[in-house]
Structure formats: structure tokens, C-alpha cells
Short mmCIF file of C-alpha atoms in Angstrom, two decimals:
data_model
loop_
_atom_site.label_atom_id
_atom_site.label_comp_id
_atom_site.label_asym_id
_atom_site.label_seq_id
_atom_site.Cartn_x
_atom_site.Cartn_y
_atom_site.Cartn_z
CA MET B 1 42.37 5.17 12.02
CA LEU B 2 42.12 3.62 15.47
CA GLY B 3 39.51 4.88 17.84
CA LYS B 4 36.97 6.32 15.41
CA THR B 5 33.45 5.41 16.56
CA GLU B 6 30.34 5.12 14.35
CA TYR B 7 27.12 3.19 14.52
CA GLY B 8 27.12 -0.26 13.03
CA ILE B 9 24.28 -2.00 11.26
CA GLY B 10 23.27 -3.42 14.58
CA ASP B 11 22.87 0.19 15.82
CA HIS B 12 25.61 -0.27 18.42
CA PRO B 13 29.06 1.38 18.42
CA VAL B 14 31.85 -0.10 16.32
CA VAL B 15 35.54 0.71 16.50
CA ASP B 16 37.32 1.47 13.23
CA THR B 17 40.55 -0.50 12.80
CA GLU B 18 42.98 -0.64 9.91
CA ASN B 19 41.18 -3.46 8.09
CA GLY B 20 37.59 -2.94 9.15
CA TYR B 21 35.37 -2.65 12.20
CA HIS B 22 34.86 -4.65 15.37
CA ASP B 23 31.66 -4.09 17.29
CA LYS B 24 31.34 -4.50 21.04
CA HIS B 25 30.68 -8.23 20.60
CA GLY B 26 33.87 -8.69 18.57
CA VAL B 27 32.03 -9.18 15.28
CA PHE B 28 34.20 -8.01 12.38
CA GLU B 29 32.88 -5.81 9.56
CA ASP B 30 34.90 -4.72 6.53
CA ASP B 31 34.68 -1.22 5.06
CA SER B 32 31.51 -2.10 3.14
CA GLY B 33 29.83 -3.47 6.26
CA ALA B 34 30.05 -7.09 5.12
CA VAL B 35 30.51 -9.56 7.99
CA PRO B 36 32.35 -12.87 7.44
CA GLY B 37 30.44 -15.82 8.83
CA GLU B 38 33.25 -17.01 11.11
CA SER B 39 33.46 -13.64 12.90
CA PHE B 40 30.19 -14.17 14.79
CA ALA B 41 31.93 -16.51 17.20
CA TYR B 42 34.92 -14.22 17.91
CA GLY B 43 35.58 -13.22 21.51
CA ASP B 44 34.47 -14.29 24.97
CA SER B 45 31.26 -12.27 25.25
CA THR B 46 27.93 -13.94 25.98
CA TYR B 47 26.92 -13.08 22.41
CA ALA B 48 29.94 -14.91 21.00
CA LYS B 49 29.34 -17.95 23.21
CA ILE B 50 25.70 -18.17 22.09
CA GLN B 51 26.78 -17.85 18.46
CA ARG B 52 29.42 -20.57 18.89
CA PHE B 53 26.75 -22.85 20.36
CA ALA B 54 24.47 -22.12 17.40
CA GLY B 55 27.27 -22.71 14.92
CA LYS B 56 27.95 -26.12 16.43
CA TYR B 57 24.46 -27.22 15.35
CA LYS B 58 24.61 -25.52 11.92
CA ILE B 59 22.12 -22.82 12.92
CA GLU B 60 22.41 -19.71 10.75
CA GLN B 61 24.18 -17.08 12.84
CA ARG B 62 23.76 -14.13 10.51
CA GLY B 63 21.00 -11.61 11.08
CA ILE B 64 20.89 -8.18 9.43
CA GLU B 65 24.64 -8.15 8.81
CA ARG B 66 25.64 -7.81 5.16
CA VAL B 67 26.75 -11.02 3.42
CA PRO B 68 30.29 -10.79 1.93
CA GLU B 69 30.52 -11.49 -1.79
CA ASN B 70 32.70 -14.58 -1.24
CA GLU B 71 29.94 -16.11 0.90
CA ARG B 72 27.19 -15.58 -1.66
CA THR B 73 27.59 -19.06 -3.06
CA ASP B 74 24.00 -20.29 -3.49
CA LYS B 75 23.98 -20.70 -7.29
CA ASN B 76 20.69 -22.63 -7.44
CA LEU B 77 18.46 -19.98 -8.94
CA HIS B 78 15.57 -22.42 -9.17
CA GLN B 79 15.54 -22.50 -5.35
CA ILE B 80 14.16 -18.98 -5.48
CA GLY B 81 11.21 -20.30 -7.48
CA THR B 82 10.55 -23.31 -5.25
CA MET B 83 10.77 -21.08 -2.18
CA TRP B 84 7.76 -19.04 -3.31
CA LEU B 85 6.08 -22.04 -4.89
CA ALA B 86 5.89 -23.79 -1.51
CA ALA B 87 4.93 -20.63 0.38
CA ASN B 88 1.86 -20.17 -1.84
CA MET B 89 0.80 -23.75 -2.67
CA VAL B 90 -1.21 -23.65 0.52
CA VAL B 91 -4.72 -23.57 1.95
CA SER B 92 -4.48 -19.83 2.64
CA SER B 93 -4.27 -18.96 -1.07
CA PHE B 94 -7.07 -21.46 -1.83
CA ALA B 95 -9.17 -19.53 0.69
CA ILE B 96 -8.50 -16.22 -1.11
CA GLY B 97 -10.04 -17.58 -4.31
CA ALA B 98 -13.00 -18.94 -2.37
CA LEU B 99 -13.91 -15.41 -1.24
CA ALA B 100 -15.16 -14.47 -4.72
CA VAL B 101 -18.63 -16.01 -4.56
CA PRO B 102 -19.94 -16.00 -0.96
CA ILE B 103 -18.35 -12.67 0.03
CA PHE B 104 -18.21 -10.62 -3.18
CA TYR B 105 -20.99 -12.34 -5.20
CA LEU B 106 -18.93 -12.49 -8.39
CA GLY B 107 -19.42 -14.71 -11.39
CA PHE B 108 -16.90 -17.36 -12.37
CA VAL B 109 -15.28 -15.70 -15.39
CA ASP B 110 -14.94 -12.21 -13.90
CA ALA B 111 -13.43 -13.64 -10.70
CA LEU B 112 -11.08 -15.84 -12.75
CA LEU B 113 -9.81 -12.87 -14.78
CA THR B 114 -9.40 -10.81 -11.62
CA ILE B 115 -7.27 -13.52 -10.04
CA PHE B 116 -5.02 -13.79 -13.09
CA PHE B 117 -4.34 -10.12 -13.82
CA ILE B 118 -4.25 -8.81 -10.25
CA ASN B 119 -1.78 -11.51 -9.17
CA ILE B 120 0.54 -10.46 -12.00
CA LEU B 121 0.34 -6.87 -10.79
CA GLY B 122 0.78 -7.82 -7.13
CA ILE B 123 3.90 -9.97 -7.52
CA PHE B 124 5.89 -7.54 -9.68
CA PRO B 125 7.34 -5.66 -6.66
CA VAL B 126 8.29 -8.99 -5.03
CA CYS B 127 10.13 -10.07 -8.17
CA PHE B 128 11.83 -6.68 -8.54
CA PHE B 129 13.12 -6.41 -4.98
CA SER B 130 14.31 -10.04 -5.07
CA THR B 131 16.98 -8.85 -7.52
CA PHE B 132 18.47 -6.61 -4.80
CA GLY B 133 19.57 -9.53 -2.61
CA PRO B 134 22.38 -10.86 -4.84
CA ARG B 135 23.49 -7.37 -5.81
CA PHE B 136 23.90 -5.97 -2.30
CA GLY B 137 23.81 -8.92 0.13
CA LEU B 138 21.36 -7.08 2.38
CA ARG B 139 18.02 -8.08 3.88
CA GLN B 140 14.92 -6.26 2.65
CA MET B 141 14.45 -4.24 5.85
CA VAL B 142 18.08 -3.09 5.80
CA LEU B 143 17.75 -2.15 2.13
CA SER B 144 14.72 -0.11 3.14
CA ARG B 145 17.05 2.29 4.95
CA TYR B 146 17.91 3.66 1.51
CA PHE B 147 14.25 4.60 1.06
CA TYR B 148 13.16 5.53 4.60
CA GLY B 149 16.40 6.47 6.30
CA PHE B 150 18.17 4.88 9.25
CA TYR B 151 15.49 5.88 11.75
CA GLY B 152 12.44 6.10 9.52
CA VAL B 153 12.78 2.44 8.58
CA LYS B 154 11.83 1.53 12.13
CA LEU B 155 8.24 2.52 11.32
CA ILE B 156 8.28 0.18 8.33
CA ALA B 157 9.81 -2.58 10.44
CA PHE B 158 7.02 -2.13 13.00
CA PHE B 159 4.35 -2.63 10.33
CA ASN B 160 6.23 -5.63 8.97
CA VAL B 161 6.38 -7.19 12.44
CA LEU B 162 2.61 -6.74 12.74
CA ALA B 163 2.15 -8.37 9.34
CA CYS B 164 4.47 -11.31 10.03
CA ILE B 165 3.05 -12.09 13.45
CA GLY B 166 -0.57 -11.34 12.55
CA TRP B 167 -0.69 -13.42 9.37
CA SER B 168 1.19 -16.25 11.05
CA ALA B 169 -1.56 -16.33 13.66
CA VAL B 170 -4.33 -16.21 11.02
CA ASN B 171 -2.67 -18.96 8.96
CA VAL B 172 -2.04 -21.29 11.88
CA ILE B 173 -5.68 -20.92 12.97
CA VAL B 174 -6.73 -22.08 9.48
CA GLY B 175 -4.45 -25.12 9.78
CA ALA B 176 -5.79 -25.94 13.22
CA GLN B 177 -9.37 -25.65 11.95
CA ILE B 178 -8.62 -28.23 9.26
CA LEU B 179 -7.14 -30.64 11.80
CA ASN B 180 -10.21 -30.14 13.96
CA ALA B 181 -12.48 -30.80 10.96
CA ILE B 182 -10.72 -34.16 10.48
CA ASN B 183 -10.88 -35.14 14.12
CA GLY B 184 -13.07 -33.14 16.47
CA SER B 185 -11.13 -34.47 19.45
CA VAL B 186 -8.05 -32.46 18.35
CA PRO B 187 -8.52 -29.10 20.09
CA GLY B 188 -7.58 -25.88 18.34
CA TRP B 189 -4.67 -25.12 20.65
CA ALA B 190 -3.09 -28.52 19.92
CA GLY B 191 -3.27 -27.99 16.17
CA ILE B 192 -1.76 -24.53 16.55
CA ILE B 193 1.15 -25.81 18.63
CA ILE B 194 1.85 -28.71 16.24
CA ILE B 195 2.06 -26.44 13.19
CA ALA B 196 3.93 -23.66 15.02
CA ALA B 197 6.51 -26.06 16.47
CA ALA B 198 7.23 -27.55 13.04
CA THR B 199 7.56 -24.05 11.53
CA PHE B 200 9.93 -23.04 14.32
CA LEU B 201 12.22 -26.02 13.71
CA VAL B 202 12.56 -25.12 10.04
CA THR B 203 13.13 -21.39 10.56
CA LEU B 204 15.44 -21.92 13.55
CA PHE B 205 18.18 -23.29 11.31
CA GLY B 206 17.86 -20.42 8.87
CA TYR B 207 18.26 -19.69 5.19
CA LYS B 208 19.56 -23.04 3.93
CA VAL B 209 17.04 -25.19 5.80
CA VAL B 210 14.14 -22.89 4.89
CA HIS B 211 15.09 -23.19 1.23
CA ALA B 212 15.65 -26.95 1.53
CA TYR B 213 12.25 -27.48 3.16
CA GLU B 214 10.41 -25.30 0.67
CA TYR B 215 12.23 -27.03 -2.21
CA TYR B 216 10.23 -30.21 -1.59
CA SER B 217 7.23 -29.28 0.56
CA TRP B 218 5.15 -27.95 -2.34
CA ILE B 219 5.10 -31.36 -4.08
CA PRO B 220 2.69 -33.24 -1.74
CA CYS B 221 0.53 -30.13 -1.46
CA PHE B 222 0.31 -29.85 -5.25
CA ILE B 223 -0.65 -33.53 -5.51
CA ILE B 224 -3.38 -33.10 -2.91
CA PHE B 225 -4.77 -30.05 -4.68
CA LEU B 226 -4.82 -32.08 -7.91
CA ILE B 227 -6.82 -34.72 -6.04
CA VAL B 228 -9.22 -32.01 -4.84
CA LEU B 229 -9.53 -30.81 -8.44
CA GLY B 230 -10.16 -34.35 -9.75
CA GLU B 231 -12.66 -35.24 -7.04
CA PHE B 232 -14.54 -31.97 -7.50
CA ALA B 233 -14.60 -32.34 -11.30
CA HIS B 234 -15.85 -35.92 -10.91
CA SER B 235 -18.68 -34.74 -8.65
CA GLY B 236 -20.08 -32.59 -11.46
CA GLN B 237 -21.02 -29.82 -9.03
CA PHE B 238 -19.16 -26.99 -10.77
CA TYR B 239 -21.50 -24.15 -11.66
CA ASN B 240 -20.52 -21.41 -14.09
CA ILE B 241 -22.02 -18.46 -12.27
CA PRO B 242 -22.89 -15.73 -14.80
CA MET B 243 -20.91 -12.51 -14.77
CA GLY B 244 -22.64 -9.54 -13.20
CA VAL B 245 -23.02 -6.09 -14.72
CA GLY B 246 -23.38 -2.51 -13.56
CA GLU B 247 -22.15 -0.57 -10.54
CA SER B 248 -22.44 -3.42 -8.06
CA GLU B 249 -20.27 -5.63 -10.28
CA ALA B 250 -17.61 -2.92 -10.56
CA GLY B 251 -17.48 -2.45 -6.80
CA ALA B 252 -17.35 -6.19 -6.13
CA VAL B 253 -14.52 -6.75 -8.63
CA LEU B 254 -12.45 -3.94 -7.12
CA SER B 255 -12.95 -5.23 -3.57
CA PHE B 256 -12.07 -8.81 -4.54
CA ALA B 257 -9.07 -7.46 -6.46
CA ALA B 258 -7.90 -5.74 -3.26
CA SER B 259 -7.92 -9.07 -1.40
CA VAL B 260 -6.04 -10.82 -4.20
CA PHE B 261 -3.50 -8.00 -4.55
CA GLY B 262 -2.87 -7.77 -0.81
CA PHE B 263 -2.11 -11.48 -0.57
CA ALA B 264 0.18 -11.51 -3.62
CA THR B 265 2.14 -8.36 -2.84
CA GLY B 266 2.45 -9.23 0.85
CA TRP B 267 5.82 -10.90 0.21
CA THR B 268 7.42 -7.63 -0.97
CA SER B 269 8.76 -6.68 2.44
CA TYR B 270 10.65 -10.01 2.62
CA ALA B 271 11.77 -10.29 -1.00
CA ALA B 272 15.55 -9.81 -0.75
CA ASP B 273 15.80 -11.99 2.38
CA TYR B 274 15.69 -15.13 0.22
CA THR B 275 18.28 -14.11 -2.37
CA VAL B 276 21.07 -12.60 -0.20
CA TYR B 277 23.26 -15.69 -0.58
CA GLN B 278 22.98 -15.70 -4.38
CA PRO B 279 26.22 -14.66 -6.16
CA ALA B 280 26.59 -10.93 -6.76
CA HIS B 281 26.90 -11.54 -10.50
CA SER B 282 23.58 -13.42 -10.70
CA SER B 283 21.45 -12.37 -13.64
CA LYS B 284 18.80 -9.92 -12.48
CA THR B 285 16.52 -11.14 -15.25
CA LYS B 286 16.81 -14.77 -14.14
CA VAL B 287 16.24 -13.90 -10.50
CA PHE B 288 13.18 -11.87 -11.49
CA LEU B 289 11.76 -14.63 -13.71
CA TRP B 290 12.36 -17.45 -11.22
CA THR B 291 10.58 -15.40 -8.55
CA PHE B 292 7.77 -14.62 -10.97
CA ALA B 293 7.32 -18.27 -11.94
CA GLY B 294 7.45 -19.40 -8.31
CA LEU B 295 4.68 -16.98 -7.38
CA ILE B 296 2.30 -16.81 -10.32
CA PHE B 297 1.71 -20.54 -10.73
CA PRO B 298 0.68 -21.48 -7.17
CA LEU B 299 -1.26 -18.27 -6.61
CA CYS B 300 -3.33 -18.64 -9.78
CA PHE B 301 -3.72 -22.41 -9.46
CA THR B 302 -4.86 -22.51 -5.83
CA GLU B 303 -7.02 -19.38 -6.00
CA MET B 304 -8.73 -20.51 -9.20
CA LEU B 305 -9.30 -23.93 -7.64
CA GLY B 306 -10.83 -22.30 -4.56
CA LEU B 307 -13.04 -20.22 -6.82
CA ALA B 308 -14.18 -23.27 -8.82
CA VAL B 309 -14.97 -25.32 -5.71
CA VAL B 310 -16.96 -22.58 -4.04
CA THR B 311 -19.21 -22.13 -7.09
CA ALA B 312 -20.86 -25.40 -6.06
CA SER B 313 -22.04 -23.76 -2.83
CA VAL B 314 -24.74 -21.99 -4.86
CA ASN B 315 -26.58 -25.28 -5.40
CA ASN B 316 -25.13 -27.43 -2.62
CA PRO B 317 -26.26 -26.46 0.91
CA ALA B 318 -23.66 -28.79 2.48
CA LEU B 319 -20.81 -26.94 0.77
CA ALA B 320 -22.35 -23.57 1.61
CA GLU B 321 -22.60 -24.57 5.26
CA GLY B 322 -19.05 -25.92 5.18
CA TYR B 323 -17.68 -22.61 3.89
CA SER B 324 -19.62 -20.65 6.49
CA THR B 325 -17.94 -22.74 9.21
CA ASN B 326 -14.35 -22.60 7.93
CA ILE B 327 -12.34 -23.46 4.84
CA GLY B 328 -11.33 -26.82 6.36
CA VAL B 329 -14.92 -28.02 6.47
CA LEU B 330 -15.37 -26.99 2.82
CA LEU B 331 -12.33 -29.06 1.78
CA ALA B 332 -13.46 -31.96 3.99
CA GLU B 333 -16.82 -31.96 2.21
CA VAL B 334 -15.12 -32.17 -1.22
CA LEU B 335 -12.82 -35.00 -0.12
CA SER B 336 -15.41 -36.89 1.94
CA PRO B 337 -16.04 -39.57 -0.76
CA LEU B 338 -12.40 -40.67 -0.35
CA GLY B 339 -12.91 -41.72 3.28
CA ARG B 340 -9.74 -42.08 5.34
CA PHE B 341 -7.53 -41.20 2.38
CA GLY B 342 -9.45 -37.95 2.10
CA GLN B 343 -8.69 -37.28 5.76
CA PHE B 344 -5.00 -37.96 5.09
CA CYS B 345 -5.15 -35.41 2.26
CA LEU B 346 -6.59 -32.86 4.66
CA VAL B 347 -3.75 -33.45 7.13
CA VAL B 348 -1.23 -32.71 4.37
CA LEU B 349 -3.08 -29.50 3.49
CA ALA B 350 -3.18 -28.47 7.15
CA LEU B 351 0.58 -28.96 7.36
CA SER B 352 1.04 -26.83 4.23
CA ILE B 353 0.67 -23.89 6.63
CA ILE B 354 4.25 -24.64 7.72
CA GLY B 355 5.49 -23.65 4.27
CA ASN B 356 3.22 -20.60 4.32
CA ASN B 357 4.48 -19.37 7.69
CA CYS B 358 8.20 -20.06 7.19
CA PRO B 359 8.81 -16.76 5.34
CA ASN B 360 6.84 -14.86 8.01
CA ILE B 361 8.78 -16.23 10.96
CA TYR B 362 12.18 -16.24 9.28
CA SER B 363 11.83 -12.63 8.10
CA VAL B 364 10.23 -11.16 11.22
CA THR B 365 13.61 -11.50 12.93
CA PHE B 366 15.23 -8.96 10.59
CA SER B 367 12.46 -6.42 11.16
CA LEU B 368 12.95 -6.81 14.90
CA GLN B 369 16.71 -6.43 14.60
CA VAL B 370 16.52 -3.09 12.77
CA MET B 371 14.29 -1.64 15.50
CA GLY B 372 17.18 -0.64 17.77
CA ARG B 373 20.60 -1.34 19.26
CA TRP B 374 19.45 -3.86 21.83
CA THR B 375 17.22 -5.76 19.38
CA ALA B 376 20.13 -6.05 16.94
CA ALA B 377 22.31 -7.48 19.71
CA ILE B 378 19.96 -10.45 20.12
CA PRO B 379 20.77 -13.28 17.67
CA ARG B 380 18.34 -14.03 14.86
CA PHE B 381 17.42 -17.51 16.10
CA ILE B 382 16.34 -16.19 19.51
CA TRP B 383 13.97 -13.75 17.83
CA THR B 384 12.62 -16.69 15.83
CA PHE B 385 11.60 -18.34 19.09
CA VAL B 386 10.12 -15.13 20.48
CA GLY B 387 8.09 -14.54 17.31
CA THR B 388 6.75 -18.09 17.45
CA VAL B 389 5.65 -17.74 21.07
CA VAL B 390 3.94 -14.41 20.39
CA TYR B 391 1.88 -15.56 17.41
CA CYS B 392 0.86 -18.71 19.27
CA ALA B 393 -0.22 -16.54 22.20
CA ILE B 394 -2.44 -14.60 19.77
CA ALA B 395 -3.71 -17.60 17.81
CA ILE B 396 -4.74 -19.87 20.71
CA PRO B 397 -7.35 -17.51 22.21
CA GLY B 398 -8.10 -16.17 18.71
CA TYR B 399 -9.11 -19.64 17.50
CA SER B 400 -12.26 -19.59 19.63
CA HIS B 401 -12.94 -15.92 20.22
CA PHE B 402 -11.71 -13.50 17.55
CA ALA B 403 -10.36 -15.33 14.48
CA ASN B 404 -12.54 -13.31 12.09
CA VAL B 405 -11.76 -10.05 13.88
CA LEU B 406 -8.04 -10.80 13.64
CA GLU B 407 -8.26 -11.52 9.91
CA ASP B 408 -10.31 -8.35 9.30
CA PHE B 409 -7.69 -6.33 11.20
CA MET B 410 -4.86 -7.82 9.11
CA LEU B 411 -6.71 -6.95 5.90
CA LEU B 412 -7.21 -3.42 7.25
CA ILE B 413 -3.50 -2.76 7.88
CA GLY B 414 -2.42 -4.46 4.64
CA TYR B 415 -2.57 -1.17 2.74
CA TRP B 416 0.84 -0.25 4.18
CA LEU B 417 2.44 -2.45 1.52
CA ALA B 418 1.19 -0.21 -1.30
CA ILE B 419 2.64 2.79 0.55
CA TYR B 420 5.95 0.99 1.04
CA GLU B 421 6.12 0.17 -2.66
CA GLY B 422 5.11 3.66 -3.76
CA ILE B 423 7.93 5.30 -1.81
CA ALA B 424 10.60 2.64 -2.49
CA LEU B 425 10.00 2.49 -6.24
CA THR B 426 9.90 6.28 -6.55
CA GLU B 427 13.22 6.58 -4.72
CA HIS B 428 14.81 3.84 -6.82
CA PHE B 429 13.77 5.09 -10.25
CA LEU B 430 13.54 8.85 -9.73
CA TYR B 431 16.38 9.55 -7.30
CA LYS B 432 18.72 6.55 -7.18
CA ARG B 433 18.36 6.13 -10.97
CA GLY B 434 18.93 2.39 -10.75
CA TYR B 435 21.22 0.04 -8.85
CA THR B 436 24.34 2.19 -9.31
CA GLY B 437 22.83 4.97 -7.21
CA TYR B 438 23.28 3.04 -3.95
CA ASP B 439 26.35 3.71 -1.82
CA ILE B 440 26.36 0.31 -0.20
CA SER B 441 28.98 1.23 2.39
CA ALA B 442 26.54 3.80 3.82
CA TYR B 443 23.87 1.38 4.97
CA ARG B 444 25.02 1.45 8.60
CA ASP B 445 25.67 5.19 8.75
CA ALA B 446 22.65 7.38 9.54
CA SER B 447 24.48 10.54 8.40
CA ARG B 448 24.90 9.20 4.84
CA LEU B 449 21.42 7.76 4.38
CA PRO B 450 18.28 9.74 3.51
CA PRO B 451 16.98 11.67 6.56
CA GLY B 452 13.64 9.88 6.19
CA ILE B 453 11.51 12.98 6.78
CA ALA B 454 10.10 12.95 3.24
CA ALA B 455 9.36 9.23 3.47
CA ILE B 456 7.50 9.51 6.78
CA ILE B 457 5.37 12.44 5.59
CA ALA B 458 4.66 10.60 2.32
CA PHE B 459 3.73 7.54 4.36
CA LEU B 460 1.11 9.62 6.14
CA PHE B 461 -0.22 10.83 2.78
CA GLY B 462 -0.39 7.18 1.73
CA ILE B 463 -2.45 6.34 4.81
CA MET B 464 -4.82 9.15 3.87
CA GLY B 465 -5.19 7.67 0.38
CA ALA B 466 -5.84 4.21 1.79
CA VAL B 467 -8.47 5.49 4.21
CA MET B 468 -10.26 7.44 1.48
CA GLY B 469 -10.35 4.47 -0.88
CA MET B 470 -10.83 1.44 1.36
CA ALA B 471 -14.00 -0.60 1.54
CA GLN B 472 -13.62 -2.91 4.51
CA LEU B 473 -16.07 -4.46 6.94
CA TRP B 474 -15.09 -1.97 9.62
CA PHE B 475 -14.91 1.16 7.49
CA ILE B 476 -15.76 2.39 3.98
CA GLY B 477 -13.88 5.47 2.80
CA PRO B 478 -15.55 8.43 1.06
CA ILE B 479 -14.11 7.48 -2.34
CA GLY B 480 -14.67 3.76 -1.86
CA ARG B 481 -18.29 4.51 -1.01
CA LEU B 482 -18.82 6.22 -4.37
CA ILE B 483 -18.01 3.01 -6.26
CA GLY B 484 -20.56 0.26 -6.65
CA THR B 485 -23.49 -0.12 -4.30
CA GLY B 486 -23.94 -1.18 -0.69
CA TYR B 487 -20.43 -1.98 0.52
CA GLY B 488 -18.72 0.19 -2.11
CA GLY B 489 -15.60 -0.74 -4.05
CA ASP B 490 -12.09 -0.97 -2.59
CA VAL B 491 -9.55 1.32 -4.27
CA GLY B 492 -7.43 1.72 -1.14
CA PHE B 493 -4.33 0.08 -2.62
CA PRO B 494 -4.04 2.22 -5.78
CA LEU B 495 -4.84 5.41 -3.87
CA ALA B 496 -2.32 4.57 -1.14
CA PHE B 497 0.33 3.94 -3.81
CA ALA B 498 -0.52 7.11 -5.75
CA PHE B 499 -0.72 9.41 -2.71
CA SER B 500 2.56 8.16 -1.26
CA SER B 501 4.45 8.09 -4.56
CA VAL B 502 3.41 11.54 -5.79
CA SER B 503 3.89 13.25 -2.43
CA TYR B 504 7.26 11.56 -1.92
CA ALA B 505 8.53 12.68 -5.32
CA GLY B 506 8.02 16.33 -4.35
CA LEU B 507 9.03 16.06 -0.70
CA ARG B 508 12.19 14.12 -1.49
CA PHE B 509 13.27 16.82 -3.93
CA VAL B 510 13.10 19.41 -1.15
CA GLU B 511 14.76 17.06 1.33
CA LYS B 512 17.70 16.36 -0.98
CA ARG B 513 18.18 20.05 -1.71
CA TYR B 514 18.28 20.86 2.01
CA PHE B 515 20.18 17.88 3.47
CA LYS B 516 22.31 17.06 0.40
CA ARG B 517 21.65 13.32 0.82
#
């Protein structure tokens, strides 16, 4: 068997030996592509020396390499729930709920129902793909090779990098705005660096530290949101805005639903990253339910709270002005009767952005590593630093000059997630026929994975669906324009899903018949 050369999961040559594979860095892979943790420090290469240095400080060395079954020892299923609980018990989700009244002119009850049902719909793919981590020990972007092929997945990774970096920049700007609302002498760039540096320290050490931080970080945030709820209820300013009717109401509900869905389903492309160290025999049902519980509670709670608070802006000019400035000023106005303690509460909420950005910056590294041979050869923790620098470089000038433009752009490209889900779910249920349809040893071999042609063409069909159905500030599609009045109604997500899923089902049939894989 000696001397046979293939391409490893890092996209660089590996040499087949009797017991497995050694890549050019000396990293050992068994026949299923699983890489024992201790093998990262083998050899005298620069890569091995960097990995040994990282290991000395307990920094996670593993990137997109498959986790061996004997190293999937994280049996705390509730950590999956607290991971997503902390990532969503944040100001950013509060801000999503607050969009309902000043942006979409919805009533209280219709917006409340939209938040509840659309969040359930949006998190289902996240819960489903979380069950893949324990089963296969692979990161979400590597799993995506089974849907998009070895080379086609690079397109998906590119979009995921844009999402991770872009939303990290948007989120950190929100945190910096809150800090500035507390103390005007704290410039935006300083707030951005404080939050980004703290996020980097957590994500630098990897999976265990990310989970450990998120395990506790939601608690103070939840307490502060309860204080916001109590203070707002005590003020008596809540106003039950009547539900609208007619075409304009339909369009507004659909557009608000698109914002809620995009935020909830945005975690899909990271889902398996946070369960890869769970035992292979973990109950899929329990993994699904813990993920569901960890997502649905904070999303509904914070978004409904944001909705309730912003109803007061109808009759309170100070709150209306606060919202028009930024979400931090709105929260500061609610907590102002508490004086300095209210300011302390705002600091905690600003720092909640750390928990929000941890999944973005931890997972962006895996998307970067699947992009090519040289990117895979750079250790995960170095990419963590690079990602942090890049989103800070975007956020610092964006704070003063194009924060709204940046957020509008991120909302515009968010439709790719519906396309991703449409293709992945169709492949899983129609062609893989469940978990047993995956040849896990093939994940590093381009010749045994789907060619990706069908997926890329279907992706383009999905883009067409999104463009036809979207109703964004920059563009309203021809179908979106037919719904509601004025700004139309956003049906970009369902059309993107439908166009990609239906087209992929037919194209993949032809592809399999021709390529036999």
C-alpha cells in the first residue's frame, strides 16, 4: 500500500501507509479520515512546532479534520442547549423584535405570532444538522461536501465567510453603540476592540472554552433582560397596537417574517461544529431537542421583549428618538430610572455580543480551511486571529460611515441560507435516504463525492428565486412587488428554497445517472 497518493481533507497530498495516512505535515489519518488529537504535533515541520506550542496552552489544535470516535467524549448534551441559549440571549435578537413597529408598522399580536411561528420554522434546519456532528465527527462545512461536492462546497464556504465576518462586524458595532450610549467619551473604535478582543480570547482556545463560556454567559444577560422587562412593565408605557388588515398587512408580515427567519436559520451553516465531540451513539432526538430548546427560548423571549418595548415609541417621543439613533439608546431610555445600576445593566448587554459573535468567529475558520490546500495548512487558531482583525477592520470605519449599509447588505445576501438548506435537505432525504447513505470515508476524496455540478446550477436557480421574491431596501423583486403595497412583501426565502430544491432534485438525478456518484 505504500506510496499511493490522494488528497486529504486539508486538500494537500497524503501518503497511504499500512495503518492510515500521513500528510506532508506528519498528521496521521486513519482509513476513515479521523485524526487523533496527539498526531497534530508529530514531526519537525513548522506546522508541527506551531501545533505543539498551541497544545502547551490547551488551545484546540483540530480544524476540519474528522474527530475519532474515541475522542468524542463530551457527554453533556445540555451544553448544546446552553451554547445556543447564550448565542441568542443578546441585544441583536432584541433588535430583531424591535423592527416590527417602526420598520414594518405591525400590530402587537400579529408581530408576536410571527416571531413565535417563524422562529420555529427557522431553527428546524439548525436542530436537524446538529445531529450530524456526533454521528460523523465532521464540521458542517466538511459535511457540506456530501451535498455540494469537494469543489462546489468552496462556493458555500465563501458565502459562509461573508456571513460570519459581516454579521460579526454588524454585531460588534451594536455593542460599541451601547457602550457609547452609556459614556459618550468611549469612542466607537474602542468599544469594538474591547468586544472583539474578548471574543477572540474565547474562540482562540476552541470548542471546550467556547462551550464553557456560553454555558454561563447567558445567565447575567437573562437577568438584565428580566430587569428591562420589569422596568418597562412598571413604566406602564406598553401599547397594544391593533393588528392591521388587507394587502399592506400581508406584505408587512411577510417582510418581518423574512427578518426573523433569516436571523433564526443563520446558525444552520455552523450547526454540526458544536456537536462534533459528542459521542457517536448520542441520541439524535436528544441532540435535536436540546438544540431546539436552546434556540427557541432566547429567540422568542428577546424578540418579543424588543417588540413590547418598541410599542411605547408610538406614544413616547423619547423612545422613538432613541430607536432612530440606535438600539443602545432605546435600552438606555428604558433603564434610565435605575441610574448607575441601569448603566451597569447596559454594559452587560453590550458584552453579550461576545456570546453572539463566538459562533461566528469559531466557525469561520472551518469555512476558510475548506477553501483550498494552503488555507487548510494554516491552523484553526491562526484563522481565528485573521477573522477577528478583518471584521474589526470593517466595523471601525463602518461604525461612523456605513453601519446601516453594511446591515442592509448582510440582509440582502442572507437568502443563500435558504438555498443551502433546499439543496442539502433534498440530497439527504431524496438521494442519501438518511444517515446510512453517507460513505464517511469518502469525505476527503473528490472522486467519490458528488461532482457538485447539479448543486451549483441549483444554487443559481435559488438565487433567481430569491431575487424574484425579495423585498429589500435596495431592491424589490417582481413577485415581491405583487404582494402588499408600497415596499411589497418579502417571499425571497421560500422561493429561494423552492427553486433550489426542485431544480436540484431533477439535476441531481441526471448527475447521478451520468457520473454514478
